[in-house]
Short mmCIF file of C-alpha atoms and ligand atoms in Angstrom, two decimals:
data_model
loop_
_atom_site.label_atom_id
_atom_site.label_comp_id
_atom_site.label_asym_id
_atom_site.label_seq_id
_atom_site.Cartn_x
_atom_site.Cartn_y
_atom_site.Cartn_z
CA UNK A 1 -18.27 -27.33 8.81
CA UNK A 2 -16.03 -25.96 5.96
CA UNK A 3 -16.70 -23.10 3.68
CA UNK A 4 -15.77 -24.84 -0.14
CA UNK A 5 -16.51 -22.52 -2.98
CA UNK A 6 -17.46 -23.94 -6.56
CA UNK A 7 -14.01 -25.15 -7.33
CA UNK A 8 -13.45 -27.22 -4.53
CA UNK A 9 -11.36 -24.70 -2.27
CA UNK A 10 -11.12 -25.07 1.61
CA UNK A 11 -12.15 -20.64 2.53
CA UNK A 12 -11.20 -20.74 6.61
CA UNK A 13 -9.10 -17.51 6.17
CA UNK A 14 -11.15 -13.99 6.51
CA UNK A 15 -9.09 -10.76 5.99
CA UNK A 16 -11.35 -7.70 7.69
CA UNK A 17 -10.59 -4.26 6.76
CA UNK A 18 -11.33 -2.00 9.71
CA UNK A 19 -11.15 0.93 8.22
CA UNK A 20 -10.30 2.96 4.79
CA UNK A 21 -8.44 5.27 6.90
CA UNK A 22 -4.50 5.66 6.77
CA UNK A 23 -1.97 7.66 8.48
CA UNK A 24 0.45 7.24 5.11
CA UNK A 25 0.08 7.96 1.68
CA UNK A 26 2.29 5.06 -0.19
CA UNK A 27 2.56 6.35 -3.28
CA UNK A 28 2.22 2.40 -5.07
CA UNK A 29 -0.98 2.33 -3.08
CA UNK A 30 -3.11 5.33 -2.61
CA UNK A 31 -3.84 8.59 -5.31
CA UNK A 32 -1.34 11.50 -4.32
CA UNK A 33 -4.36 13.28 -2.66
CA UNK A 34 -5.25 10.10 -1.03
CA UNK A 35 -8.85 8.75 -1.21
CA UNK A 36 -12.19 10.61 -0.01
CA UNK A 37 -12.71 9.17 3.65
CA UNK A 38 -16.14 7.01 3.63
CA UNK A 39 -18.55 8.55 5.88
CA UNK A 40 -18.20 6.81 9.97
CA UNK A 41 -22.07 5.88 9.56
CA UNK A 42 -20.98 3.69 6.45
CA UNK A 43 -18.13 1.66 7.95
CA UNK A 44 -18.77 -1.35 10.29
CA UNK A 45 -19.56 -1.00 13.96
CA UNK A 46 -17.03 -3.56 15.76
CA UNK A 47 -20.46 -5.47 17.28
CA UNK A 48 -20.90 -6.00 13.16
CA UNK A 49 -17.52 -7.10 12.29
CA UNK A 50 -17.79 -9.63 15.21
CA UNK A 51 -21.15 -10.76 13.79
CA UNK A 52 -19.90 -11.98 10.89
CA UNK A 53 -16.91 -13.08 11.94
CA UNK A 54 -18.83 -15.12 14.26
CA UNK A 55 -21.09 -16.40 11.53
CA UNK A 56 -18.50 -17.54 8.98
CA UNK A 57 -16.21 -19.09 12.41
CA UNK A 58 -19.54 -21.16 12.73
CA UNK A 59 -19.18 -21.77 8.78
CA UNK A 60 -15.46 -23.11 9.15
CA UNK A 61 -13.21 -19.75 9.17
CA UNK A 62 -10.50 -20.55 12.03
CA UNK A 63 -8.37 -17.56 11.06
CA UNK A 64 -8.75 -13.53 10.96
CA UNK A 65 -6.28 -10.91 10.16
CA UNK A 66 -6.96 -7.02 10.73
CA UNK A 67 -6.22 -4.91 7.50
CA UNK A 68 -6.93 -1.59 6.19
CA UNK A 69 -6.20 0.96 5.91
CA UNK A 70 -4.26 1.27 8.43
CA UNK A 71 -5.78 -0.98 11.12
CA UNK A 72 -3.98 1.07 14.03
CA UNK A 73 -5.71 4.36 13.52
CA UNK A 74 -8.81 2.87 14.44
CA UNK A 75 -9.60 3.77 17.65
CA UNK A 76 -10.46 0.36 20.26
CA UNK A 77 -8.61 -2.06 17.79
CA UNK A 78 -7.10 -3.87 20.44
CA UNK A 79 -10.62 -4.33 22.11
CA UNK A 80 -11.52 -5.87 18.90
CA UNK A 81 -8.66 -7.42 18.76
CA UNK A 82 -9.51 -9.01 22.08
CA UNK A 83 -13.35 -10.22 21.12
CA UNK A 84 -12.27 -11.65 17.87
CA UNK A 85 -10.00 -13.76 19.58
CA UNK A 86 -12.98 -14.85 22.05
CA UNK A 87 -14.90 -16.23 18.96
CA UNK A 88 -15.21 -20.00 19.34
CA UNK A 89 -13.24 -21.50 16.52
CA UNK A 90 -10.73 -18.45 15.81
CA UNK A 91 -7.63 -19.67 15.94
CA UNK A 92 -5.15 -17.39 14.67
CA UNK A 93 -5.32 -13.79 14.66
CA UNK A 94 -3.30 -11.67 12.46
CA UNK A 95 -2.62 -7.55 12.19
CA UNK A 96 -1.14 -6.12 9.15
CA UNK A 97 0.59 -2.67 9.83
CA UNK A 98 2.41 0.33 8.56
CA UNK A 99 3.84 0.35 11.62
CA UNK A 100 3.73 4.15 12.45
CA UNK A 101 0.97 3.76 16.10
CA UNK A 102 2.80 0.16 16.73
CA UNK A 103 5.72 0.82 19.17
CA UNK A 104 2.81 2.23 21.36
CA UNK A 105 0.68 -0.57 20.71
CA UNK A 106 2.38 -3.61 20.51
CA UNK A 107 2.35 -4.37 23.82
CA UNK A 108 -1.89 -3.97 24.08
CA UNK A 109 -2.30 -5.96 20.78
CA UNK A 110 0.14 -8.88 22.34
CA UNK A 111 -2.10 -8.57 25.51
CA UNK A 112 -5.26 -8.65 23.05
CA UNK A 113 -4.46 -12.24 21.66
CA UNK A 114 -2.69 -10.98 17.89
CA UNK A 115 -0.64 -14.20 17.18
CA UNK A 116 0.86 -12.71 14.06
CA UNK A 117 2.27 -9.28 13.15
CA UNK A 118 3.22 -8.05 9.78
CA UNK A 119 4.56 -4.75 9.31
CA UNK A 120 5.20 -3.21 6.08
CA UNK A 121 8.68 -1.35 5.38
CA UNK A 122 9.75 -0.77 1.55
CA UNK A 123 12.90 0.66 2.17
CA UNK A 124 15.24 1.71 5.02
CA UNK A 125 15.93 4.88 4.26
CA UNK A 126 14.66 7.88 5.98
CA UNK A 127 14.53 9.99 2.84
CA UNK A 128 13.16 7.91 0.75
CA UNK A 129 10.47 6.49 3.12
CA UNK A 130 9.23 9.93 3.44
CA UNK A 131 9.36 10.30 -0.49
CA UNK A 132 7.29 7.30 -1.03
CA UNK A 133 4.81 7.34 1.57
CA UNK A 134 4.40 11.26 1.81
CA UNK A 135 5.50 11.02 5.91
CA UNK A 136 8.52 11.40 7.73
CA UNK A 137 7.84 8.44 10.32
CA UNK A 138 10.61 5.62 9.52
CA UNK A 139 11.64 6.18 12.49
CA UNK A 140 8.48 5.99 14.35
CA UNK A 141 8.08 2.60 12.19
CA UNK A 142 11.70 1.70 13.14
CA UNK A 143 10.49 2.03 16.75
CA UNK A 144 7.23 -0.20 16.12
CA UNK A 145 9.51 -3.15 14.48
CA UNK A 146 11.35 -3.51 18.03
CA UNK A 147 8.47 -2.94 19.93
CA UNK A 148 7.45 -5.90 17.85
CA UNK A 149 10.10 -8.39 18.65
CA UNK A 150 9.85 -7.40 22.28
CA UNK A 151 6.41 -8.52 22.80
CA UNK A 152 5.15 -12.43 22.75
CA UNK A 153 3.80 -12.29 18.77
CA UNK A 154 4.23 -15.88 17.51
CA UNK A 155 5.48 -14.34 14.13
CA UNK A 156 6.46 -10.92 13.13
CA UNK A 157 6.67 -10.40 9.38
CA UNK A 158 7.77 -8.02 6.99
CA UNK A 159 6.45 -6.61 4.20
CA UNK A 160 8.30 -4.78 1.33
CA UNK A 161 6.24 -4.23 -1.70
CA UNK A 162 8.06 -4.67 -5.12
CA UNK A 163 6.85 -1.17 -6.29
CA UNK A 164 8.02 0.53 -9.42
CA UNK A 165 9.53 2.98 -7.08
CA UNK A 166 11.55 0.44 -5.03
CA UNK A 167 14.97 -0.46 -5.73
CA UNK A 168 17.93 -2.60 -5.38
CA UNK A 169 19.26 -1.19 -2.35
CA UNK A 170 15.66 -1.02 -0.57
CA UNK A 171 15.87 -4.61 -1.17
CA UNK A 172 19.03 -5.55 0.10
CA UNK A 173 18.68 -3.14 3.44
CA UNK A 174 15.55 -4.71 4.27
CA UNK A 175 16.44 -7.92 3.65
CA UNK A 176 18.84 -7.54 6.54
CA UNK A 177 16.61 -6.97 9.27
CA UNK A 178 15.60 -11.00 8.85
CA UNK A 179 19.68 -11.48 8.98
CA UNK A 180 20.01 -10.42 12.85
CA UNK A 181 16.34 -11.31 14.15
CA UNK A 182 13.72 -14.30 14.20
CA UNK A 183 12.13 -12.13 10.96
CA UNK A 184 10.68 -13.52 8.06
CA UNK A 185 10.88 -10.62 5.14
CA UNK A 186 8.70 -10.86 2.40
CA UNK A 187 8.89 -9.32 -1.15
CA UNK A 188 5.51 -9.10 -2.85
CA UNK A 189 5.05 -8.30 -6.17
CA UNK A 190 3.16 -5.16 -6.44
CA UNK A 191 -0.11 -5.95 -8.16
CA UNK A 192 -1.94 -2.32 -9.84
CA UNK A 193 -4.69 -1.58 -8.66
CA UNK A 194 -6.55 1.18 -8.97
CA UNK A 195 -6.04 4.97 -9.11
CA UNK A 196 -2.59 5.04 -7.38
CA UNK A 197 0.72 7.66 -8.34
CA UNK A 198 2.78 4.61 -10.09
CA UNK A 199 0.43 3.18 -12.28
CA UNK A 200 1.75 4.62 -15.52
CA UNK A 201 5.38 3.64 -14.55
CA UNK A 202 6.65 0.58 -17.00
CA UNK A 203 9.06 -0.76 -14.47
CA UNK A 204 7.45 -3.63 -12.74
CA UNK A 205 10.03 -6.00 -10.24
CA UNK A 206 9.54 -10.15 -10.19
CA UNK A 207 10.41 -12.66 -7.94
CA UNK A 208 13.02 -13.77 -10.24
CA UNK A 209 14.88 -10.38 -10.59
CA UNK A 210 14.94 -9.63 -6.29
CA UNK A 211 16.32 -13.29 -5.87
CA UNK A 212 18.92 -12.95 -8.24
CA UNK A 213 19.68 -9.34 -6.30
CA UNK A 214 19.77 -10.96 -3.03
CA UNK A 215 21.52 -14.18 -3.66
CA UNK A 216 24.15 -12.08 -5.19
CA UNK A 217 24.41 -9.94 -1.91
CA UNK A 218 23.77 -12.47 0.79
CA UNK A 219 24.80 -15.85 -0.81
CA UNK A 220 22.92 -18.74 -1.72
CA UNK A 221 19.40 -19.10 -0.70
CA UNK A 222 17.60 -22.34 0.20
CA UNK A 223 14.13 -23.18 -0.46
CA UNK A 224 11.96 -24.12 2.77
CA UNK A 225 10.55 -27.36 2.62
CA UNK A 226 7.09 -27.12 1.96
CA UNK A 227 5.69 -27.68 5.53
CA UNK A 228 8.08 -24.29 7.08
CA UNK A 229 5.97 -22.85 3.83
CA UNK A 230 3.68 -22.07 6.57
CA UNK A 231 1.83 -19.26 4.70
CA UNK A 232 1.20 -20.98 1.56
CA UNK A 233 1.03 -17.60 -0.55
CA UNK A 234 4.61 -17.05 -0.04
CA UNK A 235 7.69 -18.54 -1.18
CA UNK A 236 10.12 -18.94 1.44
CA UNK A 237 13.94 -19.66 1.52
CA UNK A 238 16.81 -19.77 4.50
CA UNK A 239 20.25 -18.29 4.02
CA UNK A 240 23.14 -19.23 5.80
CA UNK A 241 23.94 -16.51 8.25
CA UNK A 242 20.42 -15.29 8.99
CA UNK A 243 18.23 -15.98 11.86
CA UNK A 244 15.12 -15.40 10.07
CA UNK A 245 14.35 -15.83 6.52
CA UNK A 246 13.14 -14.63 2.98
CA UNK A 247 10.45 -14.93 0.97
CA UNK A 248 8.38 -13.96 -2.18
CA UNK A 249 5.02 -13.40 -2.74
CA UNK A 250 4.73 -13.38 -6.59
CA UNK A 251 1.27 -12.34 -6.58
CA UNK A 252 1.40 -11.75 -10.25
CA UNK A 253 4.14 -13.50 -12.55
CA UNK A 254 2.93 -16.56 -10.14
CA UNK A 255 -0.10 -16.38 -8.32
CA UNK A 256 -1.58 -18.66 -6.11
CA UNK A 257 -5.00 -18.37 -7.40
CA UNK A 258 -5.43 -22.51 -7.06
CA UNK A 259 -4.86 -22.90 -3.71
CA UNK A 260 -6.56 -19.36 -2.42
CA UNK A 261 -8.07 -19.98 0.71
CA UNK A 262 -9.08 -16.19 1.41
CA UNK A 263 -11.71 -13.97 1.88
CA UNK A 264 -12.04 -10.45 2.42
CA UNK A 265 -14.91 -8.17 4.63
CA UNK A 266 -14.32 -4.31 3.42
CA UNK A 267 -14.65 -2.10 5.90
CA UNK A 268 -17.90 -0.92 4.60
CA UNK A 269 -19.24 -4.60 5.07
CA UNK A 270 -18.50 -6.38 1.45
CA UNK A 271 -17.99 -9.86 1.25
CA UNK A 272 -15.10 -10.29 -1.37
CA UNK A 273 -14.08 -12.94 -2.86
CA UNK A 274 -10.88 -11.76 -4.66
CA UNK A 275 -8.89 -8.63 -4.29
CA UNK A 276 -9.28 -8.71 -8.14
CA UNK A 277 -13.35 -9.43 -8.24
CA UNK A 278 -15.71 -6.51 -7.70
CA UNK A 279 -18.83 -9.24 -7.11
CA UNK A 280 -19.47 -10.64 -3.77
CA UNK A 281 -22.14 -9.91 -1.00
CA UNK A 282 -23.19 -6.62 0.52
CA UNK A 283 -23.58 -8.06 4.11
CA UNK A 284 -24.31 -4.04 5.71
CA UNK A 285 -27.36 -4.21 4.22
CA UNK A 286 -28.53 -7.77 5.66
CA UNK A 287 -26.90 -7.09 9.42
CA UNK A 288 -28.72 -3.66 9.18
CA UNK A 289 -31.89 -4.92 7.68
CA UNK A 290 -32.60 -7.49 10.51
CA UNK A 291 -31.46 -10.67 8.39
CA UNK A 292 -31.43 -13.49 10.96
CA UNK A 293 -27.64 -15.36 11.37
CA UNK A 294 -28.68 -18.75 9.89
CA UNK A 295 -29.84 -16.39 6.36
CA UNK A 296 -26.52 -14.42 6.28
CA UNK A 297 -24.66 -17.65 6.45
CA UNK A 298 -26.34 -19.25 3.52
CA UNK A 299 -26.42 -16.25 1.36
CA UNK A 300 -22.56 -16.64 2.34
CA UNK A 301 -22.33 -20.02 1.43
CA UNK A 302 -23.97 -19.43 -1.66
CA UNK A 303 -21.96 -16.60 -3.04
CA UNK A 304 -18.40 -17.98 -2.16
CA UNK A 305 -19.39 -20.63 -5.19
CA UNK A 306 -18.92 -17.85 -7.64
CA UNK A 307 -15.36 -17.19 -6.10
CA UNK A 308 -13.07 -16.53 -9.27
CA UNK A 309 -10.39 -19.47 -10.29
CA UNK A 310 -8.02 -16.71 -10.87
CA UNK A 311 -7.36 -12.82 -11.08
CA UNK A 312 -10.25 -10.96 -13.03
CA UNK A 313 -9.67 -7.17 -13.56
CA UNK A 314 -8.32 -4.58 -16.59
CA UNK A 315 -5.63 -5.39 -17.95
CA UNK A 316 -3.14 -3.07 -17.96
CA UNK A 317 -0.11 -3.01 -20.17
CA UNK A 318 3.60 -1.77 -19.66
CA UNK A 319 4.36 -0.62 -23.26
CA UNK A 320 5.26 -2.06 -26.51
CA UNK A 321 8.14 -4.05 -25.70
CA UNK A 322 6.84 -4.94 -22.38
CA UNK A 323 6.28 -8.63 -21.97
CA UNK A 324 4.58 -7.51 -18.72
CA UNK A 325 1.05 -7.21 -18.33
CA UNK A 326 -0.72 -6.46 -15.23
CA UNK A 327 -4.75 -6.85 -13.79
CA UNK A 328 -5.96 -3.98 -12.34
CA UNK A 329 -9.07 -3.75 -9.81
CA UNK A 330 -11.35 -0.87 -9.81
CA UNK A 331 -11.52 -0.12 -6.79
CA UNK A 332 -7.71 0.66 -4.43
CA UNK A 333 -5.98 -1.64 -2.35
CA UNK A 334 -6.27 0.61 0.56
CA UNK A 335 -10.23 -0.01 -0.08
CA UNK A 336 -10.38 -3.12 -0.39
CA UNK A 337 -8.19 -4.17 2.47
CA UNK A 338 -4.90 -5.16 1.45
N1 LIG B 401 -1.78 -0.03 6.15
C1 LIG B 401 -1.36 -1.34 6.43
C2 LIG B 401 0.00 -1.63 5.84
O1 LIG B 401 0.47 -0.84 5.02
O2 LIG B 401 0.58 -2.66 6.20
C3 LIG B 401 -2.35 -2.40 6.01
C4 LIG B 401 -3.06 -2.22 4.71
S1 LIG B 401 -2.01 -2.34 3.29
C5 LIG B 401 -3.15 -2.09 1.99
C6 LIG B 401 -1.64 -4.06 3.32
C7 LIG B 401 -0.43 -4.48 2.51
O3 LIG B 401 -0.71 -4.28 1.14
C8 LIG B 401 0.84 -3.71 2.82
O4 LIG B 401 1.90 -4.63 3.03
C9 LIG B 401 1.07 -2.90 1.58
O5 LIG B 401 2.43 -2.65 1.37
C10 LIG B 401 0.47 -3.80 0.52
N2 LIG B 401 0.07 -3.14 -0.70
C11 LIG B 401 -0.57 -1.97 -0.84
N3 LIG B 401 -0.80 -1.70 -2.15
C12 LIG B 401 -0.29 -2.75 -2.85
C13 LIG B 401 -0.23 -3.09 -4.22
N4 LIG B 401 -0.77 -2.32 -5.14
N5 LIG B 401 0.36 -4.26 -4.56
C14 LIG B 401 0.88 -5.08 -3.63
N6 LIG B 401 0.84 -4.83 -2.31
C15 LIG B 401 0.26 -3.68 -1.93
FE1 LIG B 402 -1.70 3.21 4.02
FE2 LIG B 402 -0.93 0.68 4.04
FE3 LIG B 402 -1.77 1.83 1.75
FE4 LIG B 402 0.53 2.58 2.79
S1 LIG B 402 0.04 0.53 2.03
S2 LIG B 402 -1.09 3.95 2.05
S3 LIG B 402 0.17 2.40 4.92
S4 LIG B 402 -2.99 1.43 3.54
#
């Protein structure tokens, strides 16, 4: 069984936002005041998440990772952690994570079956973490990242989002960490979305520009063939010297729209089929409504065939001399599940 949406594409991966809740305020991410918090009677129960987890693993999705929000304030996410894992067919599970609750946790989520770990850290500086995410925890994150590579993940990741208020330096410091451990670091291209702090700032970072920053820094970088391109999204290169590696995700000046194999559950129980596409299914209504399994799956199977070929959102545009344009969603990334 396979999910295939109307252009042909293979959909086995399911990203489920847990919750809308965060313990940070990135400023690239979330309004300054943050977002109103969606009543608890509105969000998913866990017994619904695993329902329809359970239906589209039946349907041909063999991998899961928990988003937000931040996934870690939720409170029993290692017991769901634990039951996704149980689902016949789920192969991989992933967590993505600010970090902050993980050196606490990591241990429990290891136990609970996460495979994959991705933490995200934009810069290494304690000053300017606080500056951009409105908390003085790098160290607390710091803390998680070891607590990390001490437990059995198969992969822990980082994240470091290209936001107009990164720079240079953020780049090359966290950069480093995949210089001295088995880390892949990853530098995505921040993608506007909406309603956050940054949006009217006209500096926007590409792939091509952090390369050329890092090359220069840590020498020549090596592209990975394409089956160590394990996460197809990504571009990923080896440099001499470093135990782990480096990669790009250049979700805008390149995106990987063609060979998307992704779907998103919001924690408020949308179907999405693009981070970019407000349409998709409102599956709380059907679990709560007494729709039987076999009817959720087809109304599944029958909206994934309007699944976008590529971004679809407002454009946004970075001034006159700007060659840059961006697509912006209505609705934030912490909403949606990043
Ligand atoms: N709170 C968790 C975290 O920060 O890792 C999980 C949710 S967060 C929305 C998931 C990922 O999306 C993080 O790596 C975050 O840095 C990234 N992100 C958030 N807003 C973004 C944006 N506008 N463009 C690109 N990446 C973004
Ligand atoms: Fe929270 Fe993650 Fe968004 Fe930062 S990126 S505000 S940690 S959801």
């Amino acid at each position: 069984m396979a999910i295939i949406d109307g252009l042909g594409r293979k959909l086995n991966y399911l990203r489920v936002s847990v919750t809308d809740r965060c313990n940070l305020r990135c400023r690239y991410c979330m309004p300054f005041g943050g977002v109103a918090p969606i009543e608890h009677k509105e969000i998913l129960s866990f017994e619904e998440i695993l329902r329809v987890v359970s239906i589209m693993a039946d349907l041909g999705v063999n991998k899961v990772r928990l988003t937000g929000g931040e996934p870690l304030v939720r409170k029993g996410i290692a017991t769901l952690a634990k039951r996704i894992k149980e689902i016949r067919g789920i192969e991989i599970l992933g967590l993505t994570t600010n970090g902050v609750l993980l050196g606490d946790m990591a241990k429990e989520l290891s136990d609970s079956g996460v495979d994959a770990i991705n933490i995200s850290i934009d810069t290494t500086d304690e000053m300017r973490y606080k500056n951009l995410t409105l908390f003085d925890m790098y160290n607390e994150v710091r803390r998680g990242l070891l607590a990390a590579l001490e437990n059995s993940f198969n992969s822990v990741k980082v994240n470091c989002v290209l936001s107009p208020f990164s720079i240079p330096d953020d780049w090359i410091h966290v950069a480093a960490f995949a210089k001295d451990n088995a880390i892949d670091v990853r530098f995505i291209e921040w993608m506007p979305m909406a309603g956050e702090e940054m949006i009217e700032q006209n500096i926007i970072y590409r792939m091509d520009t952090v390369k050329g920053v890092l090359g220069k820094e840590f020498g020549e970088m090596t592209p990975c063939s394409n089956e160590e391109n394990v996460a197809a999204c990504a571009k990923m290169f080896s440099v001499h010297g470093f135990i782990g590696r480096l990669g790009f995700i250049p979700a805008m000046s390149s995106p990987f729209c063609k060979s998307c194999n992704r779907l998103r559950l919001t924690s408020t129980g949308d179907l999405r089929l693009c981070l970019f596409y407000d349409k998709g299914l409102a599956l709380k209504s059907l679990l709560r409504g007494g729709a039987s399994d076999e009817y959720i799956a087809k109304q599944i199977l029958k909206t994934v065939e309007g699944k976008p070929a590529g971004h679809i959102g407002h454009r946004v545009n970075f001034g006159e001399n700007s060659d840059t344009e961006a697509i912006s969603s209505i609705c934030g990334m912490s909403q949606v599940g990043g």
